[in-house]
C-alpha positions as CSV (number, residue, x, y, z in Angstrom):
1,M,262.2,-13.6,176.9
2,I,259.3,-15.7,178.3
3,C,261.2,-18.9,177.5
4,F,264.3,-17.6,179.3
5,Q,262.3,-16.6,182.4
6,C,260.6,-20.1,182.4
7,M,264.0,-21.8,182.3
8,V,265.2,-19.6,185.2
9,D,262.1,-20.4,187.2
10,R,262.6,-24.1,186.6
11,W,266.3,-23.9,187.7
12,C,266.0,-21.4,190.5
13,G,262.5,-21.9,191.8
14,P,259.8,-19.3,192.1
15,P,260.8,-15.7,192.6
16,R,261.0,-14.4,196.1
17,S,261.3,-10.6,196.3
18,E,260.5,-8.4,199.3
19,K,257.9,-6.4,197.3
20,L,256.2,-9.6,196.2
21,E,256.2,-11.1,199.7
22,A,254.9,-7.8,201.3
23,K,252.1,-7.4,198.7
24,W,251.1,-11.1,199.2
25,A,251.0,-10.7,203.0
26,E,248.8,-7.7,202.7
27,F,246.5,-9.5,200.2
28,E,246.2,-12.5,202.5
29,R,244.3,-10.3,205.0
30,F,241.6,-9.6,202.5
31,A,241.8,-12.7,200.2
32,D,238.4,-14.2,201.1
33,E,236.6,-10.9,200.8
34,C,237.7,-10.2,197.2
35,D,235.5,-10.8,194.2
36,I,237.9,-9.2,191.6
37,I,241.7,-9.2,191.7
38,F,243.8,-7.0,189.4
39,L,247.3,-8.2,188.7
40,G,250.1,-6.5,186.8
41,T,253.0,-4.1,186.8
42,S,253.1,-0.5,188.2
43,R,250.6,0.5,185.5
44,V,248.0,-1.6,187.3
45,E,249.3,-0.6,190.7
46,R,249.0,3.1,189.9
47,H,246.0,3.3,187.6
48,I,243.5,0.7,188.9
49,D,241.7,2.1,192.0
50,P,239.6,-0.6,193.6
51,H,237.5,1.9,195.6
52,V,236.5,3.6,192.3
53,I,235.7,0.3,190.6
54,D,233.7,-0.9,193.6
55,A,231.8,2.4,193.9
56,T,231.1,2.5,190.2
57,L,229.7,-1.0,190.1
58,A,227.7,-0.4,193.3
59,E,226.0,2.5,191.5
60,R,224.8,0.0,188.9
61,G,223.6,-2.4,191.6
62,I,226.6,-4.7,191.6
63,Q,228.2,-5.2,195.0
64,V,231.8,-6.3,194.7
65,R,235.1,-5.9,196.5
66,S,238.1,-5.6,194.3
67,Y,241.8,-5.7,195.2
68,N,244.9,-4.3,193.4
69,L,247.7,-6.8,193.4
70,G,249.9,-4.8,191.0
71,L,253.7,-4.6,191.6
72,P,256.3,-2.2,190.2
73,K,258.4,-3.9,187.5
74,M,256.5,-7.2,188.0
75,S,258.2,-9.9,185.9
76,V,256.4,-12.7,184.1
77,L,257.8,-15.0,186.8
78,E,256.4,-12.9,189.6
79,G,253.0,-12.8,187.8
80,A,253.0,-16.6,187.3
81,E,254.0,-17.0,191.0
82,L,251.1,-14.8,192.2
83,I,248.7,-16.7,189.9
84,R,249.9,-20.0,191.4
85,R,249.5,-18.7,194.9
86,I,246.0,-17.4,194.2
87,A,245.1,-20.8,192.7
88,R,246.4,-22.6,195.8
89,R,244.8,-20.1,198.2
90,R,241.4,-20.4,196.4
91,P,239.8,-17.2,197.7
92,R,236.1,-18.0,198.6
93,R,234.5,-15.1,196.7
94,L,236.9,-14.7,193.8
95,K,234.9,-14.4,190.5
96,L,237.4,-12.6,188.3
97,L,241.2,-12.3,187.9
98,V,242.2,-9.5,185.6
99,M,245.8,-9.6,184.5
100,E,247.7,-6.9,182.5
101,P,248.7,-8.3,179.1
């Protein structure tokens, strides 16, 4: 499956979906303020709450700002595209990128 998706990516270029573009545009507003980015499918989108993570770490004296970049039904290609965009964007405070396996 991964091999097939990589071939499609090579032939067709990076994926461009409305949901990916909307999520990326929203992320761009906060990119340089994020220390931790969570990336994955709807499991990440629905079950990772950045406010809870930030508050829990703050209780332990660790001040961070996290961002949930989860997408429903995110494909391997969409995940790879988001990683490429993050790498090109180089958010100033980014310390950790957590990706759903």
